[in-house]
mmCIF file of C-alpha atoms in Angstrom:
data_model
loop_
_atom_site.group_PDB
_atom_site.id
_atom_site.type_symbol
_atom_site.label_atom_id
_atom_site.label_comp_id
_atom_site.label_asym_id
_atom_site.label_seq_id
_atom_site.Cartn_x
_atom_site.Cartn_y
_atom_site.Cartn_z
ATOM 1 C CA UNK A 1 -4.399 -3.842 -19.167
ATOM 2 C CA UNK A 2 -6.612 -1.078 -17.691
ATOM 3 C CA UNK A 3 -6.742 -1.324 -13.867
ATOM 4 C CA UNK A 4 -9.767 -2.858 -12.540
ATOM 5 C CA UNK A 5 -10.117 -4.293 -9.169
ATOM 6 C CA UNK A 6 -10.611 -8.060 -8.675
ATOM 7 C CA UNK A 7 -10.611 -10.046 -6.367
ATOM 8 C CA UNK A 8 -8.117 -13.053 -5.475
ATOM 9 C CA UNK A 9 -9.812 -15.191 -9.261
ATOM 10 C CA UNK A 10 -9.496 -12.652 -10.952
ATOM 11 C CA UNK A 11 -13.100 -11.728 -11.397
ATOM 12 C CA UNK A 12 -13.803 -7.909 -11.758
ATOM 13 C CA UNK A 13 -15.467 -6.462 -8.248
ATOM 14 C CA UNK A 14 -18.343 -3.951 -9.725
ATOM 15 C CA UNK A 15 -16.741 -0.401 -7.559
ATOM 16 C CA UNK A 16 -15.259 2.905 -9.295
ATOM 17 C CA UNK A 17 -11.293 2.945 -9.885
ATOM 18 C CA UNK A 18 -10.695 5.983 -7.570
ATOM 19 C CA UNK A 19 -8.173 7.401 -5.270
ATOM 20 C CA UNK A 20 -5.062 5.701 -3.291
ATOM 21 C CA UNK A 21 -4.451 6.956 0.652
ATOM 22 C CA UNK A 22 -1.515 5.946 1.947
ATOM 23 C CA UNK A 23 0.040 6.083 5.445
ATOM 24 C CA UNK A 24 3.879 6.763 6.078
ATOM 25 C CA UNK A 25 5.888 6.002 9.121
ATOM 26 C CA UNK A 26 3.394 3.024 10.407
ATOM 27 C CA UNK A 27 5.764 0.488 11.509
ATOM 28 C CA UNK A 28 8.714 1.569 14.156
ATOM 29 C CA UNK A 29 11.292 -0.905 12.392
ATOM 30 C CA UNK A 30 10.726 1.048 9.160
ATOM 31 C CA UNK A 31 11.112 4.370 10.800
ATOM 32 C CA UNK A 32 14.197 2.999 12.464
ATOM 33 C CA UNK A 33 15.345 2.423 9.066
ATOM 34 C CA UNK A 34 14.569 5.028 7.602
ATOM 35 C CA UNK A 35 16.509 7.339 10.118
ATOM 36 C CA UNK A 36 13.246 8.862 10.597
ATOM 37 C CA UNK A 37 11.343 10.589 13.655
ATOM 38 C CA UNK A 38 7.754 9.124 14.627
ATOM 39 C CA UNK A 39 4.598 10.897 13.869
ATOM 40 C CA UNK A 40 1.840 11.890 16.436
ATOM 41 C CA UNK A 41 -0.579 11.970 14.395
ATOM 42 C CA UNK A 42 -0.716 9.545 11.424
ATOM 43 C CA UNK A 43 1.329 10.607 8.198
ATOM 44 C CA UNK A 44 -1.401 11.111 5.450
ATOM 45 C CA UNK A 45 -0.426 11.188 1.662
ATOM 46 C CA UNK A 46 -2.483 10.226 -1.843
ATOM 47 C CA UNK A 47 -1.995 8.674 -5.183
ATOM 48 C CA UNK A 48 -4.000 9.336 -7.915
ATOM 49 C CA UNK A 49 -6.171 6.657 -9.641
ATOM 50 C CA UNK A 50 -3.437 6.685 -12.705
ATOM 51 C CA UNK A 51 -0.950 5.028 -10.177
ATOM 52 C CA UNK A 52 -3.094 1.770 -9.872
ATOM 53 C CA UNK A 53 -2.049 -1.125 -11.708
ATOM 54 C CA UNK A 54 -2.110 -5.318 -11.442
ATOM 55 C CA UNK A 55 0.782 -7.019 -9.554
ATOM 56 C CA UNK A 56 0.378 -9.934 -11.211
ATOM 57 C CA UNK A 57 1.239 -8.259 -14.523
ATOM 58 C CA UNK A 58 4.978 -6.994 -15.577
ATOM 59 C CA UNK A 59 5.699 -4.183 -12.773
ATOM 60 C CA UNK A 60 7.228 -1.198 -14.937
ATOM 61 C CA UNK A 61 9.044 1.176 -13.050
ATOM 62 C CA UNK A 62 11.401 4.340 -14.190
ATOM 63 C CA UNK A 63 15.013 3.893 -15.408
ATOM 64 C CA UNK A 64 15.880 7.402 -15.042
ATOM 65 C CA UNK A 65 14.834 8.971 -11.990
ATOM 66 C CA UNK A 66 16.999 7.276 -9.711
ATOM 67 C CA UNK A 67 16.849 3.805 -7.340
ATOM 68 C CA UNK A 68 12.717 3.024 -6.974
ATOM 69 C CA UNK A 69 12.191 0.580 -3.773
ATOM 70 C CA UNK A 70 9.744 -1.223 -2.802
ATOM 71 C CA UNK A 71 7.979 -0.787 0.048
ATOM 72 C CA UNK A 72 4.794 -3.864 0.729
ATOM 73 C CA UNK A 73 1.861 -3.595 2.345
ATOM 74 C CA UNK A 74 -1.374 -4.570 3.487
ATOM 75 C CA UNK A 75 -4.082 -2.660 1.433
ATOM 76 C CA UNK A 76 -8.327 -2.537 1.921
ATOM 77 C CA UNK A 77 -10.520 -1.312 -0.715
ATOM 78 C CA UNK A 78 -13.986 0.188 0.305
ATOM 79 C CA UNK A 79 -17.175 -0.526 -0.767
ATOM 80 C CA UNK A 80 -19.047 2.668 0.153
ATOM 81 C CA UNK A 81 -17.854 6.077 1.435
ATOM 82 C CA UNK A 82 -16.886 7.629 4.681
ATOM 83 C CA UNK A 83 -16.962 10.664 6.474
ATOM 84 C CA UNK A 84 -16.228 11.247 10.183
ATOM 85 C CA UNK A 85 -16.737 7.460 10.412
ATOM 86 C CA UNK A 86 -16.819 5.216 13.670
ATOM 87 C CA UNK A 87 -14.570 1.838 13.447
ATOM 88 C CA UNK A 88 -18.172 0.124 13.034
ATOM 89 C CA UNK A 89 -19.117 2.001 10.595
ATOM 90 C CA UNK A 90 -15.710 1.907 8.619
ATOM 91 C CA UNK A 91 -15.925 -2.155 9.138
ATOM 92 C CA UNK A 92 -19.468 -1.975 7.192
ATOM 93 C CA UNK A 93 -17.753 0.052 4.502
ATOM 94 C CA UNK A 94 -14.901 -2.273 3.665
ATOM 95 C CA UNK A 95 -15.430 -4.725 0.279
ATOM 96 C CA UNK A 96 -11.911 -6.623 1.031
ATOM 97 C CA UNK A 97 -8.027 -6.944 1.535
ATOM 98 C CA UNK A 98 -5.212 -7.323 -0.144
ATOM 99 C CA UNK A 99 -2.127 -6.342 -0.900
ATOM 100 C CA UNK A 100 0.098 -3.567 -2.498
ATOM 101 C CA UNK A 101 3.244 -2.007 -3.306
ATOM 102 C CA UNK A 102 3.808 1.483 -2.594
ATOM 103 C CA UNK A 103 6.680 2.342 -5.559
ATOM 104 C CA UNK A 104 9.228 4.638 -3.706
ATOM 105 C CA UNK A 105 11.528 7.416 -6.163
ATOM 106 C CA UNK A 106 14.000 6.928 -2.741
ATOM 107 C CA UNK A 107 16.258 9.564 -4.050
ATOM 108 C CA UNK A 108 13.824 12.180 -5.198
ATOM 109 C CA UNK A 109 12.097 11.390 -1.655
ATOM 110 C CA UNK A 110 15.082 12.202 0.316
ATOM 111 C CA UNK A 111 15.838 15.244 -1.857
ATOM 112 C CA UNK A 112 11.947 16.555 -1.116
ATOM 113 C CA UNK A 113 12.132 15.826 2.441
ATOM 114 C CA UNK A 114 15.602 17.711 2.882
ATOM 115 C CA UNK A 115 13.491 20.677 1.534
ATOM 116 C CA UNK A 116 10.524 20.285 3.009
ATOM 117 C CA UNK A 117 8.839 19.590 0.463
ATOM 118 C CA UNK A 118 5.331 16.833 -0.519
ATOM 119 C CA UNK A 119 6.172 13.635 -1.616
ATOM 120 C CA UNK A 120 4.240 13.197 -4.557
ATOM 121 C CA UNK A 121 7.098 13.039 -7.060
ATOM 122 C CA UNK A 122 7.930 10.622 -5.033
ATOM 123 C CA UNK A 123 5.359 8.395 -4.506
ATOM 124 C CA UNK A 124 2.521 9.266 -6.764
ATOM 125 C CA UNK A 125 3.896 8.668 -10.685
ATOM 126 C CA UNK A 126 1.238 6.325 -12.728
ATOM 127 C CA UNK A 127 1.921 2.742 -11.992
ATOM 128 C CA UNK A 128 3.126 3.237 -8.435
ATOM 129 C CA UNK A 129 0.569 1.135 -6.818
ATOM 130 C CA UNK A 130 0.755 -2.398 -7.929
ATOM 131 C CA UNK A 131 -2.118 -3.885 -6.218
ATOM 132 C CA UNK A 132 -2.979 -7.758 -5.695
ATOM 133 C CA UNK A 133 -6.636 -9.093 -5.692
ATOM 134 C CA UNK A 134 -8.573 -8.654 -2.600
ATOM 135 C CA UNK A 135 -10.261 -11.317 -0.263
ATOM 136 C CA UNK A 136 -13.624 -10.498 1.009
ATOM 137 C CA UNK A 137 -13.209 -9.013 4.249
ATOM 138 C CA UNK A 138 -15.817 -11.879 5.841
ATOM 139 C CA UNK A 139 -12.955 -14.161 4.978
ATOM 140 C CA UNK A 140 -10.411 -12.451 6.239
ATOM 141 C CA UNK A 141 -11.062 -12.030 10.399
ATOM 142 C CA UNK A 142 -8.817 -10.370 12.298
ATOM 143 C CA UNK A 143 -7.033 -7.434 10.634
ATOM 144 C CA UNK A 144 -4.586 -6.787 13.277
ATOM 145 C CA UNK A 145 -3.107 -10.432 13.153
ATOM 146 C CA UNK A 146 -2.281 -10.374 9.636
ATOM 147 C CA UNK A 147 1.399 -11.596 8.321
ATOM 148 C CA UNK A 148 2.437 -10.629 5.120
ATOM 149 C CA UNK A 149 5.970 -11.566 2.923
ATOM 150 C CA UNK A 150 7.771 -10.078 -0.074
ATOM 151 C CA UNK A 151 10.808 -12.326 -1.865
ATOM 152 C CA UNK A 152 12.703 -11.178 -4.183
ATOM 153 C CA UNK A 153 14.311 -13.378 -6.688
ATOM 154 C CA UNK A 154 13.642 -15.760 -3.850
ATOM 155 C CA UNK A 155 14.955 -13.884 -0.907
ATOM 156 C CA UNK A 156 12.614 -12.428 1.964
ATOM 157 C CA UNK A 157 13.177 -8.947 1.660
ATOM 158 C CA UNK A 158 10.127 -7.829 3.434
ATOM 159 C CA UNK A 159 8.069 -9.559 6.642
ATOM 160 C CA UNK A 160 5.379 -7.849 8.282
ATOM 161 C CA UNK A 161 2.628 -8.273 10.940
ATOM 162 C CA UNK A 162 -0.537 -6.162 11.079
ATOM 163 C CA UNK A 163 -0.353 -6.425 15.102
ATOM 164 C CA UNK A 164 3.063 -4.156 14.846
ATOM 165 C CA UNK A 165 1.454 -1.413 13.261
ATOM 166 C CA UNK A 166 1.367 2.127 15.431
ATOM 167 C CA UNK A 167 -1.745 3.101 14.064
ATOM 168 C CA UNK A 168 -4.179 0.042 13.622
ATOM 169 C CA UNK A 169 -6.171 -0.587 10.252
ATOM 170 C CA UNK A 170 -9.829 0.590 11.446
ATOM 171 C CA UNK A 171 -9.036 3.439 13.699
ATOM 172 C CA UNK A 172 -6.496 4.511 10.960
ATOM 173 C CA UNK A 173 -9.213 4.693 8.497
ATOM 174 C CA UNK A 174 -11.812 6.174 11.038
ATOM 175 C CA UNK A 175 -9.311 8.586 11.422
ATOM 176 C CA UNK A 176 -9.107 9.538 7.245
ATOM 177 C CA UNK A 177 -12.644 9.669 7.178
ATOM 178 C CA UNK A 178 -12.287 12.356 9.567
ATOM 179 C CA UNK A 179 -9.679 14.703 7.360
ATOM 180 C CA UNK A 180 -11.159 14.085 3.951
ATOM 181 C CA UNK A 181 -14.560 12.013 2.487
ATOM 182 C CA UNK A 182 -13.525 8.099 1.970
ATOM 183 C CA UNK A 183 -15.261 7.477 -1.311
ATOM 184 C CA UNK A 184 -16.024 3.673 -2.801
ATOM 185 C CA UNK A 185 -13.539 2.681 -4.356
ATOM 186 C CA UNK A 186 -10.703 3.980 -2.774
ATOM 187 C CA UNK A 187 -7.857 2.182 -1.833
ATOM 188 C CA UNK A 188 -6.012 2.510 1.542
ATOM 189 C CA UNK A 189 -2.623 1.491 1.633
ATOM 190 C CA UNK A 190 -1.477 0.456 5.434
ATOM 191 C CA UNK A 191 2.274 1.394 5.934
ATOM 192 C CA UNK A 192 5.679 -1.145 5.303
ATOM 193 C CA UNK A 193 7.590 -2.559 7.759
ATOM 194 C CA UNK A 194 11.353 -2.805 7.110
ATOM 195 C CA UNK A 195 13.261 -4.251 4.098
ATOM 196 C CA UNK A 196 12.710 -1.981 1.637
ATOM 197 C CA UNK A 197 15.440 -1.669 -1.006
ATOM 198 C CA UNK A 198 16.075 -1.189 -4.958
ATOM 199 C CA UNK A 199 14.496 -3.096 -7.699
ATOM 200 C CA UNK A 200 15.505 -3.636 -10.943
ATOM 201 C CA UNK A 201 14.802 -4.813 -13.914
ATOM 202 C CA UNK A 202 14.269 -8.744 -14.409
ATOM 203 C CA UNK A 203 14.442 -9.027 -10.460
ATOM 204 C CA UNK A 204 11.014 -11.584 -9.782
ATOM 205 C CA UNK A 205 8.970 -10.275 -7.398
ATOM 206 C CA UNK A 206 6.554 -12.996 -4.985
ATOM 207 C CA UNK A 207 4.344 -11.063 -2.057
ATOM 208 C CA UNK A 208 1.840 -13.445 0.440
ATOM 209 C CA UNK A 209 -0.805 -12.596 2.802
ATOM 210 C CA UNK A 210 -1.366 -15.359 5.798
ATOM 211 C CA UNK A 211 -2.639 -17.862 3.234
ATOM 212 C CA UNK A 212 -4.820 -15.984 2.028
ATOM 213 C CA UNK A 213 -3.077 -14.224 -1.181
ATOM 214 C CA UNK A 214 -0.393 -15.112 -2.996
ATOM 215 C CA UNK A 215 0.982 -13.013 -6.415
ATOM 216 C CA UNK A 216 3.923 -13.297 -8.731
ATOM 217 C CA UNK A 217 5.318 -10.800 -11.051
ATOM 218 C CA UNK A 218 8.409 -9.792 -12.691
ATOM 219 C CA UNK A 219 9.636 -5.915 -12.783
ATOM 220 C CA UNK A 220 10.510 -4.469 -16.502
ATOM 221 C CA UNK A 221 11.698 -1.126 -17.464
ATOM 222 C CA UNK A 222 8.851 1.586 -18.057
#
């Protein structure tokens, strides 16, 4: 199925398919496991449009490039763009919330980081952004006291809390706005907190936001 977004029915929200921003190194526990070093300023990277796809539907990842991990988090699509935007005028701009998975190559990421090298090889092949519906935002309330799950094959792999975060949700998109126009119907994905780890094949994949979302899917071979 072509990617559209919807919201948490399934009903098609009427905003362009555009862009993905992402945010690395967000949560210290992930950093910790990741061996990594923390970032002053926030860690800024894209996906293209051709990496968005359902969660709900089969997750298809590559066979052949190595382990791909999963890595959940808290996502917000905007409904109008942004430049050099305050956090008030960010919160006008946002249609909703949800969730998504940012699909990790972990062993083509290690070998670009040893040589300093983008990520995008990475991080930014189609289908790497499974995203779930998303809840108006005037349902939502407060972004930084958000918890959010992954199971897999009914094990919590992944638990997170918006209120952990280094850089918080509105500043952190204030801050975007300020590097490079915000346009509707992007998609900004928040950071993971620990737990990531290889998928496979047949593994079933659950992720839950606070109540508020709640999506099933299975992973297949691309």
């Amino acid at each position: 199925m072509t990617y559209r977004h919807i919201d948490t029915q399934g009903n098609e929200i009427p905003l362009p398919v555009s862009k993905v921003l992402c945010i690395g190194r967000n949560y210290l526990d992930h950093i910790q496991e990741m061996n990594s070093t923390v970032s002053e300023a926030p860690l800024l990277f894209m996906k293209p449009k051709a990496a968005l796809c359902h969660m709900h539907e089969p997750i298809a990842i590559p066979t052949d490039k190595g382990e791909c991990h999963n890595e959940l988090e808290v996502s917000v699509l905007l409904k109008s763009p942004l430049k050099n935007a305050s956090n008030d005028e960010v919160k006008d701009a946002i249609w909703g919330i949800g969730l998504g998975l940012d699909l990790t190559l972990r062993e083509i990421q290690a070998a670009l980081k040893k040589q300093g090298q983008p990520w995008e090889r990475a991080k930014s092949f189609d289908n790497s952004a499974p995203l779930s519906g998303f809840v108006p935002y005037s349902e939502v309330g407060n972004l930084d006291d958000l918890r959010f799950t992954l199971t897999i094959n009914g094990e919590v792999r992944q638990q997170g809390h918006t209120e952990l975060m280094l850089h918080k949700i509105i500043p952190l998109i204030a801050h975007m706005s300020s590097i490079f126009t915000l346009d509707s119907g992007d998609v900004i994905l928040t950071g993971t907190p620990k737990g990531v780890g290889k998928l496979s094949p047949a593994d079933k994949v659950k992720a839950s936001l606070d109540g508020l979302i709640t999506v099933s899917s299975k992973v297949v071979a691309e």
